[in-house]
PDB file of C-alpha atoms in Angstrom:
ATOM      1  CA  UNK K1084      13.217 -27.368 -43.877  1.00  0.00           C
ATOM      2  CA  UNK K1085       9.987 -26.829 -41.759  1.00  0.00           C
ATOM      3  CA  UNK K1086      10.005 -26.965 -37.761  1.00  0.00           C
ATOM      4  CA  UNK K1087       7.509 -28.812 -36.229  1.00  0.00           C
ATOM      5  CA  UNK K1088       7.534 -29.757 -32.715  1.00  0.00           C
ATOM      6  CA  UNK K1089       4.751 -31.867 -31.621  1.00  0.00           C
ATOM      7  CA  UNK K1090       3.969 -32.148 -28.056  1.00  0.00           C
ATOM      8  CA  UNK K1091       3.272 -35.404 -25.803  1.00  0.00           C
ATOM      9  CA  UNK K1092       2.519 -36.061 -22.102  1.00  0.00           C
ATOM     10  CA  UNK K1093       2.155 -33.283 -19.578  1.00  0.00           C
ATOM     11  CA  UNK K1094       3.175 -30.510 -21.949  1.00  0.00           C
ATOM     12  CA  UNK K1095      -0.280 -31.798 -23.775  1.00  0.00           C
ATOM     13  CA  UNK K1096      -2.051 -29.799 -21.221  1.00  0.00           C
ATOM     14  CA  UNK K1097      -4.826 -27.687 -22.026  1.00  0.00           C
ATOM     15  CA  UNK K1098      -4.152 -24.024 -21.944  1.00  0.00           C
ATOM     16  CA  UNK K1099      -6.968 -21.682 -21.458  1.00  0.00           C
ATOM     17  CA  UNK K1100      -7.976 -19.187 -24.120  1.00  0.00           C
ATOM     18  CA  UNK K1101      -9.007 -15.997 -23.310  1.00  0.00           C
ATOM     19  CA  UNK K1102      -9.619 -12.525 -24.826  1.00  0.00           C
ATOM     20  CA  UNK K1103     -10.926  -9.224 -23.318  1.00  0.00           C
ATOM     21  CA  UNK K1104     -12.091  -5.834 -25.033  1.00  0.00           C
ATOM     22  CA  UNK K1105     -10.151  -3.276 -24.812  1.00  0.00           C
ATOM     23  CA  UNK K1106     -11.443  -1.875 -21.748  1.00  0.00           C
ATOM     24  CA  UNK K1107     -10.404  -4.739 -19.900  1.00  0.00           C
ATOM     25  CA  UNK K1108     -13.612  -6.718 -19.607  1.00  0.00           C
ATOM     26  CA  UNK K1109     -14.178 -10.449 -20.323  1.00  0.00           C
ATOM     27  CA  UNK K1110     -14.867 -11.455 -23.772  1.00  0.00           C
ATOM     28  CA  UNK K1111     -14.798 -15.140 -24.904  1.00  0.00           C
ATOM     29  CA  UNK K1112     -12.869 -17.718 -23.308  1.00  0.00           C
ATOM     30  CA  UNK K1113     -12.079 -21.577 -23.580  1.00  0.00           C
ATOM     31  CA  UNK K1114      -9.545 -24.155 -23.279  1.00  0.00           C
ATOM     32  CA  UNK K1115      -8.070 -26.671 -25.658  1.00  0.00           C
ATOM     33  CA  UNK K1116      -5.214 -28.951 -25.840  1.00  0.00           C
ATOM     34  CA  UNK K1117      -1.687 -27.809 -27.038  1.00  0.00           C
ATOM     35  CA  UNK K1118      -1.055 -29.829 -29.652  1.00  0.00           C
ATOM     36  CA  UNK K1119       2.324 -27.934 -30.391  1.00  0.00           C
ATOM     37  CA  UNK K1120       4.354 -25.531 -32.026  1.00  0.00           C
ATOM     38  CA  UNK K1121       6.592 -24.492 -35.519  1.00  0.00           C
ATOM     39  CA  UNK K1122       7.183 -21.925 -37.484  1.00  0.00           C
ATOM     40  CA  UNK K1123       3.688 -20.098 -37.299  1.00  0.00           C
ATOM     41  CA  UNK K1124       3.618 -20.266 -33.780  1.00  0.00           C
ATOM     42  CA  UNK K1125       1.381 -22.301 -31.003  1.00  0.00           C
ATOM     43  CA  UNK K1126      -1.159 -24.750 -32.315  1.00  0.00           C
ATOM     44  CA  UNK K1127      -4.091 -25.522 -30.381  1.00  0.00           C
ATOM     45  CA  UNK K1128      -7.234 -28.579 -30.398  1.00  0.00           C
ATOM     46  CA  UNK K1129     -10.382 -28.883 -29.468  1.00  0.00           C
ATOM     47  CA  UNK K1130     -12.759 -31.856 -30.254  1.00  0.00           C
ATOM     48  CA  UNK K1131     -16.712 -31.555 -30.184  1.00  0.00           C
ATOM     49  CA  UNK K1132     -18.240 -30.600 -27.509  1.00  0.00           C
ATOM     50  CA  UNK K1133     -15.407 -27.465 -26.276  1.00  0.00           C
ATOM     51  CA  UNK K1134     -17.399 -25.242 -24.116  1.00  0.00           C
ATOM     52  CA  UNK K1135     -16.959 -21.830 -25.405  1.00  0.00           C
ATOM     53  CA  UNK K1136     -17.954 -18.635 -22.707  1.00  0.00           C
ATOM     54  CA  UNK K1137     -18.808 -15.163 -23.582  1.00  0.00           C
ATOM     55  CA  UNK K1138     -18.263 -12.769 -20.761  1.00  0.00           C
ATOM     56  CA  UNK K1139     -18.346 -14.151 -17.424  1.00  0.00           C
ATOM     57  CA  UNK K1140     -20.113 -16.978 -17.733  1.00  0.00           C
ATOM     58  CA  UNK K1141     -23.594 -15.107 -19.483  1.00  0.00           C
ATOM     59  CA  UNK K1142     -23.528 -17.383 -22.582  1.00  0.00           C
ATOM     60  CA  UNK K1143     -21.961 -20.389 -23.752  1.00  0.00           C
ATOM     61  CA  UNK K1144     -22.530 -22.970 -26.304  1.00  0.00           C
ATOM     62  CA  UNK K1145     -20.371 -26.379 -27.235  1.00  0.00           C
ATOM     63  CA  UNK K1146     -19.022 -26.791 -30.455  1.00  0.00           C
ATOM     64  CA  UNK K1147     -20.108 -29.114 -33.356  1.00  0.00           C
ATOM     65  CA  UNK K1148     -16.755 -29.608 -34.726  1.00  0.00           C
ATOM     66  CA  UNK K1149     -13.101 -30.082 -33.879  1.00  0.00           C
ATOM     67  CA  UNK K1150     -11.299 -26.907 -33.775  1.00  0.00           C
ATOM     68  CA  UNK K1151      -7.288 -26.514 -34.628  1.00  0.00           C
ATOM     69  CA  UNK K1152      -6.279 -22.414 -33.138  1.00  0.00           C
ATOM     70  CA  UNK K1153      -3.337 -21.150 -34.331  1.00  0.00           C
ATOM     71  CA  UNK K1154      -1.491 -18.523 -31.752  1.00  0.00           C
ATOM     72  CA  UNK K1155       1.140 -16.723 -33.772  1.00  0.00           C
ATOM     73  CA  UNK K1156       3.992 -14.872 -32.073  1.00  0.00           C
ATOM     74  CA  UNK K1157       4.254 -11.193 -32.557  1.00  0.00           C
ATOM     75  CA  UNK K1158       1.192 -10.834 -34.843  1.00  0.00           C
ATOM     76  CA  UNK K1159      -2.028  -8.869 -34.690  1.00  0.00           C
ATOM     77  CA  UNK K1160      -4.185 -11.636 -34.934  1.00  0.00           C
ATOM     78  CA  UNK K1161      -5.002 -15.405 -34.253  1.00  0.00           C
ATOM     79  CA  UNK K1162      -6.742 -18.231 -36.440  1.00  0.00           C
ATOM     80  CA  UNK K1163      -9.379 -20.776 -36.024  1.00  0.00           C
ATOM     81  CA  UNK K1164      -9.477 -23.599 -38.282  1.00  0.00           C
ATOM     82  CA  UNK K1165     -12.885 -25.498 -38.542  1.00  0.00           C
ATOM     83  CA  UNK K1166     -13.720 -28.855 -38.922  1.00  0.00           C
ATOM     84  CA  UNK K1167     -16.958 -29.713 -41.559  1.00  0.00           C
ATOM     85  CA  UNK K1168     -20.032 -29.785 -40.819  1.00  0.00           C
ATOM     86  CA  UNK K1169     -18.942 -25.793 -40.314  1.00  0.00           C
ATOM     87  CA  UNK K1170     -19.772 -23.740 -43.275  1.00  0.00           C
ATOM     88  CA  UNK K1171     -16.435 -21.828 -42.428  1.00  0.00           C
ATOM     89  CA  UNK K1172     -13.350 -22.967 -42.708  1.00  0.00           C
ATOM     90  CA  UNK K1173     -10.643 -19.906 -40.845  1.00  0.00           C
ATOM     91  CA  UNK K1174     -12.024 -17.360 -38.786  1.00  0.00           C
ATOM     92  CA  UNK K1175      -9.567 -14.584 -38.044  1.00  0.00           C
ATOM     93  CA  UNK K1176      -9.488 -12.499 -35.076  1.00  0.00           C
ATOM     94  CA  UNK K1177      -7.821  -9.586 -35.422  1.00  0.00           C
ATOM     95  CA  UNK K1178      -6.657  -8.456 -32.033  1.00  0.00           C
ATOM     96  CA  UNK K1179      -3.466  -7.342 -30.150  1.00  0.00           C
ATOM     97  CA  UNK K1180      -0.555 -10.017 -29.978  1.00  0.00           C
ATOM     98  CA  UNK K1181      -1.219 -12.708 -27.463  1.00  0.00           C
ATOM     99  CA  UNK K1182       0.703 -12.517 -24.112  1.00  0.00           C
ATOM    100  CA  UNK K1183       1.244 -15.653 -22.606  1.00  0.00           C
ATOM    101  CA  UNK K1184      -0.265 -15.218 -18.556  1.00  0.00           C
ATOM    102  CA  UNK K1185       2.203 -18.761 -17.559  1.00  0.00           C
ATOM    103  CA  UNK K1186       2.180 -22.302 -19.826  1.00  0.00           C
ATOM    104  CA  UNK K1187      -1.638 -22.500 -19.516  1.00  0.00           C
ATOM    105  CA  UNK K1188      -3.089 -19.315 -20.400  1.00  0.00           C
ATOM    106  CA  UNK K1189      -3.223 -16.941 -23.071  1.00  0.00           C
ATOM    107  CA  UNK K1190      -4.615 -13.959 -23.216  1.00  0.00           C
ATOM    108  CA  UNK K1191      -5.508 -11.099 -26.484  1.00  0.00           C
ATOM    109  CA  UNK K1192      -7.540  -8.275 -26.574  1.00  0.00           C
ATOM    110  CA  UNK K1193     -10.427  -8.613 -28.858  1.00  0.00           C
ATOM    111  CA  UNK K1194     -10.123  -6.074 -31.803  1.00  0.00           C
ATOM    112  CA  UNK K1195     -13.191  -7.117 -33.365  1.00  0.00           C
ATOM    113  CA  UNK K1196     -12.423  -7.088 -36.611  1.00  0.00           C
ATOM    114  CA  UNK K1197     -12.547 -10.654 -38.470  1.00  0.00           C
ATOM    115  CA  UNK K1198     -11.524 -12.094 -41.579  1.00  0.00           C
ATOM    116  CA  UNK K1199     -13.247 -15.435 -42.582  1.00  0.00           C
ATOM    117  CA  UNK K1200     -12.579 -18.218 -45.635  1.00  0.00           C
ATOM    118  CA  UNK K1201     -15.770 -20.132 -46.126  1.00  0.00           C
ATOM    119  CA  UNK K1202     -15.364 -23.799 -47.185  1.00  0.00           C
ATOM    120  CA  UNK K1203     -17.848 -23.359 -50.101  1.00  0.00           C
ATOM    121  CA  UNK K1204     -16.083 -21.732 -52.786  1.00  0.00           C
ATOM    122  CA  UNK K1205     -12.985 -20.369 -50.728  1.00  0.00           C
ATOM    123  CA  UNK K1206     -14.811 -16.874 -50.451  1.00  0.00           C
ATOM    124  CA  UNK K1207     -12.665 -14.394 -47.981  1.00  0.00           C
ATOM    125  CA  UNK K1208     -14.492 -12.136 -46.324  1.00  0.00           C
ATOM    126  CA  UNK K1209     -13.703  -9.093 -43.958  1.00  0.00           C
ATOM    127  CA  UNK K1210     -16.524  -8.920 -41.243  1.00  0.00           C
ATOM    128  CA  UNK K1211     -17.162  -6.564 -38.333  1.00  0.00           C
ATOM    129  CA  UNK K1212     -16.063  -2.974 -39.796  1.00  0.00           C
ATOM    130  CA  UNK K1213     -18.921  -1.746 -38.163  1.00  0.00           C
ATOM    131  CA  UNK K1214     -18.083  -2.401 -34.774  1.00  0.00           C
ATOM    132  CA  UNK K1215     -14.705  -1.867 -35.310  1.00  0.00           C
ATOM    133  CA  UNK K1216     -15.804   1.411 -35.843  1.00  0.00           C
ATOM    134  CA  UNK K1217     -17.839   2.000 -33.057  1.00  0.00           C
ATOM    135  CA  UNK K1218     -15.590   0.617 -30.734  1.00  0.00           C
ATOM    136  CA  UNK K1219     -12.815   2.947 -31.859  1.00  0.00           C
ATOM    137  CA  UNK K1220     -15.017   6.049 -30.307  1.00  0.00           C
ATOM    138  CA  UNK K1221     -16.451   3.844 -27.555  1.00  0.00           C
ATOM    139  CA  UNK K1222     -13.369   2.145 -26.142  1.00  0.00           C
ATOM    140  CA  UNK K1223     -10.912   5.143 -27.856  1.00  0.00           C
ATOM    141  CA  UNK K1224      -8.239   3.193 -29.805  1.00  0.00           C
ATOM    142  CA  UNK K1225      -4.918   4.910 -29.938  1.00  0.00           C
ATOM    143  CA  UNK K1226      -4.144   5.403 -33.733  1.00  0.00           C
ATOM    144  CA  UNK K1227      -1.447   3.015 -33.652  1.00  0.00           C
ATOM    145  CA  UNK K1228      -3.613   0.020 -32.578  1.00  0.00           C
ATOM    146  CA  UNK K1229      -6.269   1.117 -35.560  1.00  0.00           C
ATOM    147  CA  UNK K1230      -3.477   0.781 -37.861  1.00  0.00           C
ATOM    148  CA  UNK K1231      -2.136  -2.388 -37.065  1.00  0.00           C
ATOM    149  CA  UNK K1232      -5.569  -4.398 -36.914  1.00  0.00           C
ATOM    150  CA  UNK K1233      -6.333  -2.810 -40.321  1.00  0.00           C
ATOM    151  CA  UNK K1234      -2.711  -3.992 -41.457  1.00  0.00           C
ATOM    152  CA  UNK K1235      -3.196  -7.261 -40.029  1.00  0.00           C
ATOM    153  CA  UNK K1236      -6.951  -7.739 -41.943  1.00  0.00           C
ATOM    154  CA  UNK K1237      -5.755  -6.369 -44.972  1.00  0.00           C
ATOM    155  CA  UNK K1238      -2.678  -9.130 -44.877  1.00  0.00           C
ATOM    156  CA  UNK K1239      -4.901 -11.679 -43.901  1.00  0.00           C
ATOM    157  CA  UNK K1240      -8.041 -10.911 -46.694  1.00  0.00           C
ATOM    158  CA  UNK K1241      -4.858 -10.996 -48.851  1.00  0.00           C
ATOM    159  CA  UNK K1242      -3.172 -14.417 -47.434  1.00  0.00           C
ATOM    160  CA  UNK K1243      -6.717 -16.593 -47.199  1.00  0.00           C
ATOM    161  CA  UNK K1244      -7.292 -15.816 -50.982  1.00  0.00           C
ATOM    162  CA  UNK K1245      -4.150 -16.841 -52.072  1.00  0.00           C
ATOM    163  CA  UNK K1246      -3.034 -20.078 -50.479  1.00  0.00           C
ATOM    164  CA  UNK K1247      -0.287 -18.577 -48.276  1.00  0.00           C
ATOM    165  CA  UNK K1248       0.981 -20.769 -45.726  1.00  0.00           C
ATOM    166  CA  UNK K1249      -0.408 -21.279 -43.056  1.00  0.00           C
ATOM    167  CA  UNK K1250      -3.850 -20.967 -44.316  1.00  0.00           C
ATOM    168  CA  UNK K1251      -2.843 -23.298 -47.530  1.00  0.00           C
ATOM    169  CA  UNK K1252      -3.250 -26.805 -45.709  1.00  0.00           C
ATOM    170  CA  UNK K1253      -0.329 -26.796 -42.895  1.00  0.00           C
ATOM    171  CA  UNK K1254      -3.199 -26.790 -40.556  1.00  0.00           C
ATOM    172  CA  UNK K1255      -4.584 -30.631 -41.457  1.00  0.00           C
ATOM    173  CA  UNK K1256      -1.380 -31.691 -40.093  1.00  0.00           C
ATOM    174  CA  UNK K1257      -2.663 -30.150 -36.535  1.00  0.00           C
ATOM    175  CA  UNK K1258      -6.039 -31.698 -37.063  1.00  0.00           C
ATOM    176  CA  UNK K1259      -4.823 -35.087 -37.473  1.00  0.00           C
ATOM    177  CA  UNK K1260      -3.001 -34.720 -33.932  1.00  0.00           C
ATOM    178  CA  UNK K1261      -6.411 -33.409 -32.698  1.00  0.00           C
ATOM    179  CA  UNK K1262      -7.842 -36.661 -32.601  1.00  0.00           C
TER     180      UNK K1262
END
């Protein structure tokens, strides 16, 4: 039996999104509407037009299509489902497992690497070695975080290519709430 436990009313509020790199400075941030929770963890909306920051407040740009963010608990990453007219479909962050600041903010650290399913085709691709690499040496990632963002791309490479829940089509459900 799945769990699935929408949200209504106040606890619709929008929670505020926000990662950092690893030496503690500001790297995107945004807010969307909790749209709610179940078995993979904290679902998340935005509609067109959610302002997205980078740093504080250098550059910004709205959206062109609803967004659905998945917040997992415990894992080593996050997902961002797009709507068409988006040429991808999930973009991956790989990054440290999101602490919850109070009900309406979250809060990762940026790992940089990403792993991406493209709506033409279903390609899956793994983007950002490079700077994972050079913020290893720049930023000096202990050995254990290196291992668990590669674990976590690996998995998810593996899981966007082969239709494993929740990256099959449990996220349309969220986008129809979206609305």
């Amino acid at each position: 039996m799945r769990y699935i436990r929408e949200v209504t009313g106040r606890a619709r509020d929008t929670v505020r999104v926000v990662s950092y790199k690893y030496d503690g400075s500001l790297h995107w941030h945004y807010r969307m509407r909790r749209l709610g929770e179940d078995e993979y963890g904290v679902w998340l909306g935005g509609q067109v037009g959610t302002e997205y920051r980078r740093g504080r407040n250098i550059s910004r740009y709205l959206t062109a299509e609803p967004r659905v963010k998945l917040l997992p608990r415990g894992a080593w990453w996050s997902a961002l489902f797009l709507a068409s007219p988006n040429k991808l479909e999930i973009y991956c962050d790989v990054g440290t497992p999101v602490e919850w600041a109070h009900a309406g903010e979250v809060r990762t650290v940026d790992l940089d690497l990403d792993v991406c399913r493209y709506r033409d085709g279903g390609a899956v691709t793994v983007v950002d070695e490079d700077e994972f690499a050079m913020h290893q040496k720049r930023y000096g990632y202990p050995a254990d975080v290196i291992a668990s963002a590669r674990a976590a791309a690996k998995w998810l490479e593996s899981a966007l290519g082969d239709g494993t829940e929740p990256f099959a089509g449990r996220f349309h459900h969220w986008f129809e709430l979206c609305g």
